[in-house]
mmCIF file of C-alpha atoms in Angstrom:
data_model
loop_
_atom_site.group_PDB
_atom_site.id
_atom_site.type_symbol
_atom_site.label_atom_id
_atom_site.label_comp_id
_atom_site.label_asym_id
_atom_site.label_seq_id
_atom_site.Cartn_x
_atom_site.Cartn_y
_atom_site.Cartn_z
ATOM 1 C CA MET A 1 0.000 0.000 0.000
ATOM 2 C CA VAL A 2 1.397 3.413 -0.971
ATOM 3 C CA GLY A 3 1.743 6.307 1.497
ATOM 4 C CA ILE A 4 -1.287 8.208 2.761
ATOM 5 C CA SER A 5 -0.625 11.302 0.651
ATOM 6 C CA ASP A 6 -0.186 9.352 -2.580
ATOM 7 C CA LEU A 7 -3.133 7.122 -1.764
ATOM 8 C CA TYR A 8 -5.341 10.133 -1.104
ATOM 9 C CA THR A 9 -4.335 11.697 -4.426
ATOM 10 C CA GLN A 10 -5.054 8.414 -6.199
ATOM 11 C CA VAL A 11 -8.487 8.013 -4.644
ATOM 12 C CA GLN A 12 -9.427 11.605 -5.485
ATOM 13 C CA ASN A 13 -8.566 11.217 -9.173
ATOM 14 C CA PRO A 14 -11.510 10.109 -11.375
ATOM 15 C CA ASP A 15 -9.068 9.155 -14.145
ATOM 16 C CA PHE A 16 -7.466 6.592 -11.850
ATOM 17 C CA TRP A 17 -10.793 4.817 -11.400
ATOM 18 C CA LYS A 18 -11.660 5.092 -15.084
ATOM 19 C CA GLN A 19 -8.341 3.518 -16.079
ATOM 20 C CA LEU A 20 -8.841 0.768 -13.514
ATOM 21 C CA ASN A 21 -12.302 -0.068 -14.861
ATOM 22 C CA PRO A 22 -12.640 1.307 -18.416
ATOM 23 C CA GLY A 23 -15.894 -0.605 -18.861
ATOM 24 C CA LEU A 24 -17.607 1.556 -16.236
ATOM 25 C CA SER A 25 -18.335 5.293 -16.191
ATOM 26 C CA ILE A 26 -17.977 8.238 -13.821
ATOM 27 C CA GLU A 27 -20.248 11.297 -14.073
ATOM 28 C CA GLU A 28 -21.316 10.431 -17.604
ATOM 29 C CA TYR A 29 -24.951 10.261 -16.588
ATOM 30 C CA SER A 30 -27.095 13.311 -17.317
ATOM 31 C CA SER A 31 -30.357 14.137 -15.577
ATOM 32 C CA ASN A 32 -31.675 14.817 -19.066
ATOM 33 C CA GLN A 33 -31.308 11.092 -19.762
ATOM 34 C CA PRO A 34 -33.792 9.504 -17.361
ATOM 35 C CA ILE A 35 -33.240 5.858 -16.547
ATOM 36 C CA LYS A 36 -36.229 3.704 -17.424
ATOM 37 C CA ALA A 37 -37.546 1.988 -14.309
ATOM 38 C CA ILE A 38 -38.534 -1.669 -14.499
ATOM 39 C CA ALA A 39 -42.280 -2.170 -14.776
ATOM 40 C CA PHE A 40 -42.990 -4.868 -12.216
ATOM 41 C CA ASN A 41 -46.091 -6.992 -12.466
ATOM 42 C CA PRO A 42 -48.625 -5.592 -9.943
ATOM 43 C CA GLU A 43 -49.639 -9.072 -8.833
ATOM 44 C CA ALA A 44 -45.995 -10.003 -8.288
ATOM 45 C CA LEU A 45 -45.472 -6.850 -6.210
ATOM 46 C CA GLU A 46 -48.515 -7.631 -4.099
ATOM 47 C CA GLU A 47 -47.219 -11.136 -3.491
ATOM 48 C CA GLN A 48 -43.810 -9.831 -2.412
ATOM 49 C CA LEU A 49 -45.404 -7.286 -0.063
ATOM 50 C CA LEU A 50 -47.314 -10.097 1.601
ATOM 51 C CA TYR A 51 -44.141 -12.144 1.898
ATOM 52 C CA LEU A 52 -42.288 -9.180 3.407
ATOM 53 C CA GLN A 53 -45.121 -8.672 5.859
ATOM 54 C CA GLN A 54 -45.264 -12.292 6.970
ATOM 55 C CA GLU A 55 -41.704 -13.552 6.530
ATOM 56 C CA GLY A 56 -39.687 -10.361 7.000
ATOM 57 C CA TYR A 57 -38.044 -10.592 3.579
ATOM 58 C CA PHE A 58 -38.853 -10.983 -0.114
ATOM 59 C CA GLN A 59 -37.077 -12.401 -3.141
ATOM 60 C CA LEU A 60 -37.619 -11.621 -6.828
ATOM 61 C CA ASP A 61 -36.301 -13.605 -9.774
ATOM 62 C CA PRO A 62 -33.688 -11.918 -12.015
ATOM 63 C CA VAL A 63 -34.996 -8.707 -13.540
ATOM 64 C CA LEU A 64 -31.818 -6.749 -14.289
ATOM 65 C CA PRO A 65 -30.168 -6.797 -17.753
ATOM 66 C CA GLU A 66 -27.576 -9.579 -17.922
ATOM 67 C CA ILE A 67 -24.963 -7.436 -19.675
ATOM 68 C CA GLU A 68 -25.147 -4.790 -16.928
ATOM 69 C CA VAL A 69 -24.966 -7.388 -14.182
ATOM 70 C CA PHE A 70 -21.920 -9.008 -15.821
ATOM 71 C CA ARG A 71 -20.185 -5.645 -16.262
ATOM 72 C CA MET A 72 -20.680 -4.701 -12.622
ATOM 73 C CA ALA A 73 -19.550 -8.106 -11.376
ATOM 74 C CA ALA A 74 -16.382 -7.777 -13.462
ATOM 75 C CA GLY A 75 -15.808 -4.266 -12.119
ATOM 76 C CA ILE A 76 -16.049 -5.351 -8.489
ATOM 77 C CA GLU A 77 -13.832 -8.362 -9.100
ATOM 78 C CA LEU A 78 -11.152 -6.156 -10.636
ATOM 79 C CA LEU A 79 -11.240 -3.838 -7.619
ATOM 80 C CA ALA A 80 -10.879 -6.813 -5.289
ATOM 81 C CA LEU A 81 -7.985 -8.263 -7.259
ATOM 82 C CA GLU A 82 -6.242 -4.874 -7.089
ATOM 83 C CA GLY A 83 -6.633 -4.817 -3.304
ATOM 84 C CA TRP A 84 -9.445 -2.246 -3.042
ATOM 85 C CA PRO A 85 -12.497 -2.769 -0.813
ATOM 86 C CA ALA A 86 -15.394 -3.617 -3.113
ATOM 87 C CA VAL A 87 -17.379 -0.633 -1.796
ATOM 88 C CA PHE A 88 -15.230 1.626 -4.015
ATOM 89 C CA ALA A 89 -17.346 0.361 -6.918
ATOM 90 C CA PHE A 90 -19.770 3.091 -5.879
ATOM 91 C CA VAL A 91 -17.476 5.635 -7.547
ATOM 92 C CA TYR A 92 -19.023 4.410 -10.813
ATOM 93 C CA ASP A 93 -22.350 5.580 -12.246
ATOM 94 C CA GLU A 94 -23.684 2.091 -12.886
ATOM 95 C CA PHE A 95 -24.000 1.203 -9.217
ATOM 96 C CA TRP A 96 -26.237 4.211 -8.610
ATOM 97 C CA LEU A 97 -28.263 3.892 -11.797
ATOM 98 C CA ILE A 98 -29.188 0.278 -11.119
ATOM 99 C CA LEU A 99 -31.072 1.501 -8.049
ATOM 100 C CA HIS A 100 -33.112 3.780 -10.320
ATOM 101 C CA ARG A 101 -34.197 0.752 -12.319
ATOM 102 C CA ILE A 102 -35.875 -0.795 -9.280
ATOM 103 C CA SER A 103 -37.492 2.413 -8.003
ATOM 104 C CA ASN A 104 -41.010 1.082 -8.693
ATOM 105 C CA LEU A 105 -40.338 -1.872 -6.408
ATOM 106 C CA ILE A 106 -39.038 0.270 -3.546
ATOM 107 C CA ALA A 107 -41.890 2.772 -3.950
ATOM 108 C CA ALA A 108 -44.421 -0.058 -3.726
ATOM 109 C CA ILE A 109 -42.962 -0.998 -0.336
ATOM 110 C CA LEU A 110 -42.131 2.389 1.181
ATOM 111 C CA GLY A 111 -44.283 4.884 -0.719
ATOM 112 C CA GLU A 112 -43.518 7.211 -3.598
ATOM 113 C CA ASN A 113 -41.581 9.701 -1.473
ATOM 114 C CA TYR A 114 -39.112 7.131 -0.148
ATOM 115 C CA ARG A 115 -35.530 8.188 0.567
ATOM 116 C CA GLN A 116 -32.151 6.464 0.427
ATOM 117 C CA LEU A 117 -30.030 6.164 3.547
ATOM 118 C CA PRO A 118 -26.290 6.887 3.309
ATOM 119 C CA ALA A 119 -25.636 3.229 4.102
ATOM 120 C CA PHE A 120 -24.420 0.694 1.567
ATOM 121 C CA TRP A 121 -21.771 -1.945 0.986
ATOM 122 C CA GLU A 122 -20.452 -4.309 -1.672
ATOM 123 C CA TRP A 123 -19.002 -7.780 -1.243
ATOM 124 C CA TYR A 124 -16.475 -9.907 -3.024
ATOM 125 C CA VAL A 125 -16.532 -13.262 -1.241
ATOM 126 C CA GLY A 126 -13.794 -15.333 -2.839
ATOM 127 C CA THR A 127 -13.684 -19.054 -3.400
ATOM 128 C CA ASP A 128 -11.822 -20.299 -0.364
ATOM 129 C CA ASN A 129 -12.726 -21.589 3.065
ATOM 130 C CA ASP A 130 -11.613 -18.405 4.859
ATOM 131 C CA GLN A 131 -14.071 -15.964 3.272
ATOM 132 C CA SER A 132 -17.667 -15.326 4.224
ATOM 133 C CA GLY A 133 -20.407 -12.770 4.310
ATOM 134 C CA TRP A 134 -21.224 -10.896 7.501
ATOM 135 C CA SER A 135 -22.070 -12.812 10.658
ATOM 136 C CA PRO A 136 -25.658 -13.069 12.019
ATOM 137 C CA HIS A 137 -27.076 -9.660 12.834
ATOM 138 C CA ARG A 138 -30.086 -7.350 12.639
ATOM 139 C CA ASP A 139 -29.628 -4.234 10.561
ATOM 140 C CA ARG A 140 -31.105 -1.801 13.056
ATOM 141 C CA GLY A 141 -32.379 -1.715 16.609
ATOM 142 C CA GLY A 142 -35.587 -0.019 17.683
ATOM 143 C CA ASN A 143 -39.067 -0.395 16.281
ATOM 144 C CA THR A 144 -38.749 -0.127 12.504
ATOM 145 C CA LEU A 145 -42.021 -1.914 11.703
ATOM 146 C CA ARG A 146 -45.451 -0.410 11.172
ATOM 147 C CA PRO A 147 -48.571 -1.795 12.912
ATOM 148 C CA ASP A 148 -49.325 -3.877 9.793
ATOM 149 C CA ARG A 149 -45.801 -5.387 10.045
ATOM 150 C CA LEU A 150 -44.645 -3.680 6.868
ATOM 151 C CA PRO A 151 -41.318 -1.878 7.314
ATOM 152 C CA ASN A 152 -40.399 1.773 7.629
ATOM 153 C CA VAL A 153 -36.898 0.915 6.427
ATOM 154 C CA ILE A 154 -35.540 -1.896 4.263
ATOM 155 C CA THR A 155 -32.299 -3.293 2.927
ATOM 156 C CA ILE A 156 -32.088 -4.168 -0.759
ATOM 157 C CA TRP A 157 -29.515 -6.833 -1.674
ATOM 158 C CA ILE A 158 -28.532 -7.598 -5.281
ATOM 159 C CA PRO A 159 -26.207 -10.446 -6.306
ATOM 160 C CA PHE A 160 -24.092 -9.935 -9.441
ATOM 161 C CA THR A 161 -23.089 -13.595 -9.518
ATOM 162 C CA ASP A 162 -25.250 -16.561 -8.579
ATOM 163 C CA ALA A 163 -25.312 -16.705 -4.770
ATOM 164 C CA ILE A 164 -25.381 -20.341 -3.665
ATOM 165 C CA PRO A 165 -24.567 -22.182 -0.420
ATOM 166 C CA LEU A 166 -21.065 -22.996 -1.688
ATOM 167 C CA ASN A 167 -20.102 -19.328 -2.099
ATOM 168 C CA GLY A 168 -21.910 -17.866 0.900
ATOM 169 C CA CYS A 169 -25.498 -17.051 -0.064
ATOM 170 C CA MET A 170 -27.774 -15.230 2.361
ATOM 171 C CA TYR A 171 -29.524 -16.947 5.263
ATOM 172 C CA VAL A 172 -32.357 -15.730 7.500
ATOM 173 C CA LEU A 173 -34.059 -16.775 10.710
ATOM 174 C CA PRO A 174 -37.813 -16.527 9.966
ATOM 175 C CA PRO A 175 -39.777 -14.341 12.403
ATOM 176 C CA ASP A 176 -41.884 -17.228 13.688
ATOM 177 C CA ARG A 177 -38.662 -19.026 14.726
ATOM 178 C CA ASP A 178 -37.122 -15.964 16.362
ATOM 179 C CA PRO A 179 -38.253 -15.353 19.973
ATOM 180 C CA TYR A 180 -36.710 -11.853 19.966
ATOM 181 C CA TYR A 181 -38.090 -10.670 16.646
ATOM 182 C CA SER A 182 -40.660 -8.375 18.316
ATOM 183 C CA ILE A 183 -38.407 -7.160 21.139
ATOM 184 C CA TYR A 184 -37.147 -3.828 19.884
ATOM 185 C CA ASP A 185 -35.020 -2.489 22.726
ATOM 186 C CA ASN A 186 -32.930 -3.861 25.571
ATOM 187 C CA ARG A 187 -33.305 -7.419 24.367
ATOM 188 C CA PRO A 188 -31.101 -10.108 25.925
ATOM 189 C CA GLU A 189 -28.433 -11.814 23.912
ATOM 190 C CA ASP A 190 -29.806 -13.536 20.847
ATOM 191 C CA PRO A 191 -30.440 -17.200 21.589
ATOM 192 C CA PHE A 192 -28.910 -20.287 20.123
ATOM 193 C CA ILE A 193 -30.336 -20.846 16.648
ATOM 194 C CA ASN A 194 -31.719 -24.265 15.842
ATOM 195 C CA PRO A 195 -30.079 -25.181 12.506
ATOM 196 C CA GLN A 196 -33.376 -26.620 11.269
ATOM 197 C CA ASP A 197 -34.990 -23.189 11.575
ATOM 198 C CA ILE A 198 -32.468 -21.510 9.271
ATOM 199 C CA ARG A 199 -33.656 -20.653 5.782
ATOM 200 C CA ALA A 200 -31.137 -20.444 2.916
ATOM 201 C CA LEU A 201 -31.805 -17.869 0.192
ATOM 202 C CA PRO A 202 -29.867 -18.891 -2.927
ATOM 203 C CA ALA A 203 -30.319 -16.212 -5.580
ATOM 204 C CA ALA A 204 -29.454 -15.943 -9.256
ATOM 205 C CA ALA A 205 -27.379 -13.054 -10.560
ATOM 206 C CA GLY A 206 -29.553 -10.004 -11.209
ATOM 207 C CA SER A 207 -32.287 -11.024 -8.781
ATOM 208 C CA ILE A 208 -33.418 -8.783 -5.935
ATOM 209 C CA LEU A 209 -33.707 -9.635 -2.255
ATOM 210 C CA GLY A 210 -34.934 -7.326 0.463
ATOM 211 C CA TRP A 211 -35.631 -7.530 4.180
ATOM 212 C CA ASN A 212 -36.798 -5.431 7.080
ATOM 213 C CA HIS A 213 -34.345 -4.326 9.745
ATOM 214 C CA ARG A 214 -35.634 -6.662 12.434
ATOM 215 C CA ILE A 215 -34.967 -9.994 10.774
ATOM 216 C CA MET A 216 -31.853 -11.933 11.767
ATOM 217 C CA HIS A 217 -29.758 -12.596 8.667
ATOM 218 C CA TRP A 218 -26.199 -13.331 7.578
ATOM 219 C CA GLY A 219 -23.978 -14.381 4.702
ATOM 220 C CA GLY A 220 -22.627 -17.920 4.639
ATOM 221 C CA ARG A 221 -19.036 -19.103 4.387
ATOM 222 C CA SER A 222 -17.565 -19.800 0.995
ATOM 223 C CA SER A 223 -15.834 -23.017 -0.009
ATOM 224 C CA SER A 224 -12.783 -23.885 -2.033
ATOM 225 C CA ILE A 225 -15.070 -25.912 -4.279
ATOM 226 C CA ALA A 226 -17.344 -22.938 -5.012
ATOM 227 C CA PRO A 227 -17.590 -22.434 -8.792
ATOM 228 C CA HIS A 228 -17.239 -18.632 -8.562
ATOM 229 C CA PRO A 229 -17.096 -15.779 -6.019
ATOM 230 C CA ARG A 230 -20.176 -14.260 -4.453
ATOM 231 C CA ILE A 231 -20.347 -10.647 -5.640
ATOM 232 C CA SER A 232 -23.156 -8.434 -4.384
ATOM 233 C CA LEU A 233 -24.267 -5.052 -3.059
ATOM 234 C CA SER A 234 -26.709 -3.774 -0.484
ATOM 235 C CA CYS A 235 -28.372 -0.386 0.029
ATOM 236 C CA GLU A 236 -30.869 0.891 2.585
ATOM 237 C CA PHE A 237 -34.067 2.881 2.016
ATOM 238 C CA GLN A 238 -36.758 4.335 4.262
ATOM 239 C CA ARG A 239 -40.175 5.881 4.103
ATOM 240 C CA GLY A 240 -40.143 9.623 3.552
ATOM 241 C CA ASP A 241 -42.792 10.335 6.191
ATOM 242 C CA VAL A 242 -40.773 9.134 9.192
ATOM 243 C CA GLU A 243 -37.784 10.627 10.969
ATOM 244 C CA PRO A 244 -34.396 9.882 9.308
ATOM 245 C CA TYR A 245 -32.807 6.690 10.564
ATOM 246 C CA ASP A 246 -29.365 7.707 9.315
ATOM 247 C CA PRO A 247 -29.031 11.328 8.144
ATOM 248 C CA PRO A 248 -28.359 12.907 5.788
ATOM 249 C CA LEU A 249 -30.931 11.133 3.639
ATOM 250 C CA LEU A 250 -30.341 11.012 -0.112
ATOM 251 C CA ASP A 251 -32.657 11.610 -3.042
ATOM 252 C CA PRO A 252 -32.823 8.070 -4.469
ATOM 253 C CA LEU A 253 -33.272 9.306 -8.042
ATOM 254 C CA THR A 254 -30.388 11.792 -8.021
ATOM 255 C CA VAL A 255 -26.923 10.481 -8.807
ATOM 256 C CA PRO A 256 -24.338 11.939 -6.382
ATOM 257 C CA SER A 257 -21.327 13.764 -7.753
ATOM 258 C CA PHE A 258 -17.928 12.076 -7.729
ATOM 259 C CA GLN A 259 -16.890 14.000 -4.604
ATOM 260 C CA GLN A 260 -20.139 13.111 -2.853
ATOM 261 C CA ARG A 261 -19.617 9.448 -3.722
ATOM 262 C CA LEU A 262 -16.153 9.523 -2.183
ATOM 263 C CA ALA A 263 -17.503 11.065 1.016
ATOM 264 C CA LEU A 264 -20.188 8.385 1.252
ATOM 265 C CA ILE A 265 -17.673 5.597 0.562
ATOM 266 C CA GLY A 266 -15.398 6.975 3.257
ATOM 267 C CA LYS A 267 -18.314 6.924 5.692
ATOM 268 C CA GLN A 268 -19.010 3.272 4.926
ATOM 269 C CA ILE A 269 -15.393 2.244 5.413
ATOM 270 C CA MET A 270 -15.231 3.983 8.786
ATOM 271 C CA ARG A 271 -18.537 2.409 9.806
ATOM 272 C CA TYR A 272 -17.668 -1.147 8.812
ATOM 273 C CA GLN A 273 -13.884 -1.234 9.238
ATOM 274 C CA HIS A 274 -14.297 -3.559 12.221
ATOM 275 C CA MET A 275 -15.485 -6.238 9.785
ATOM 276 C CA TYR A 276 -12.239 -6.279 7.815
ATOM 277 C CA ASP A 277 -8.488 -6.181 8.300
ATOM 278 C CA LEU A 278 -7.960 -2.972 6.314
ATOM 279 C CA PRO A 279 -4.568 -1.256 5.946
ATOM 280 C CA PRO A 280 -4.346 1.708 8.358
ATOM 281 C CA GLU A 281 -3.378 3.973 5.461
ATOM 282 C CA LEU A 282 -6.646 3.205 3.719
ATOM 283 C CA VAL A 283 -8.662 3.798 6.890
ATOM 284 C CA GLU A 284 -6.983 7.193 7.299
ATOM 285 C CA VAL A 285 -7.765 8.138 3.693
ATOM 286 C CA ALA A 286 -11.367 7.064 4.254
ATOM 287 C CA ARG A 287 -11.522 9.359 7.274
ATOM 288 C CA GLN A 288 -10.194 12.241 5.183
ATOM 289 C CA ILE A 289 -12.513 11.828 2.207
ATOM 290 C CA ILE A 290 -15.567 11.979 4.463
ATOM 291 C CA ASP A 291 -14.851 15.726 4.564
ATOM 292 C CA CYS A 292 -15.780 15.938 0.860
ATOM 293 C CA LYS A 293 -19.020 17.885 0.581
ATOM 294 C CA LEU A 294 -22.113 15.719 0.857
#
């Protein structure tokens, strides 16, 4: 890893990122070129809302263009191979624009005036026995559910490669098997989980998963016999008519500037650095780029 000053200069240079991933773009999107949102089947949306209400999560079959999914998977893999945390993929336009494509889905869950939280991550889980997704956790404490059990805030998770048990797909503990699901504050330590209660969520590349912030979930451990890495992203969204869960909230249909993206990426690295063994130089640069104007 180069020195902090050189690393900071590198991170701040859009041309560096463009040269690293010439198949992806930075600030080439114009607001005069609206991204066409996916038109989801109303019956399918209703079914997923019911599933979210009852099971705490939903899962849609692949809906994203294969060529875009492949390009983003390749971009994240290249970052990982070059030693960069995968979250730096959010310097590129494509990782913001893909969220525009699914705006109809998010609006159906959270209402038309939904907002994006400044909370996201990307994963490159390699094909060896030492790599895994994040350990069992709940995304947020406190009461984040409405009286009808629909959420005020959700996480959207998109795999760019097929997520299967061998490469660490997602797992959840269904609400009816979770004695602490409805205990919002000051709950005791989460209990031992009966392995038979665990539900695996294998997902094809380009599909969409989402869950409320109460459900216990985690990424599995990869295996040396996995056919490919697990590459994915997650972002968080909330209703617009409730207090911000994580300010400053973002307009979900406005693409941040390059400097704003860097500030947001820096915030994520500082927030989640405890999950990874990151070089101290990189952590210091992340701290510095947070000062970029949001």
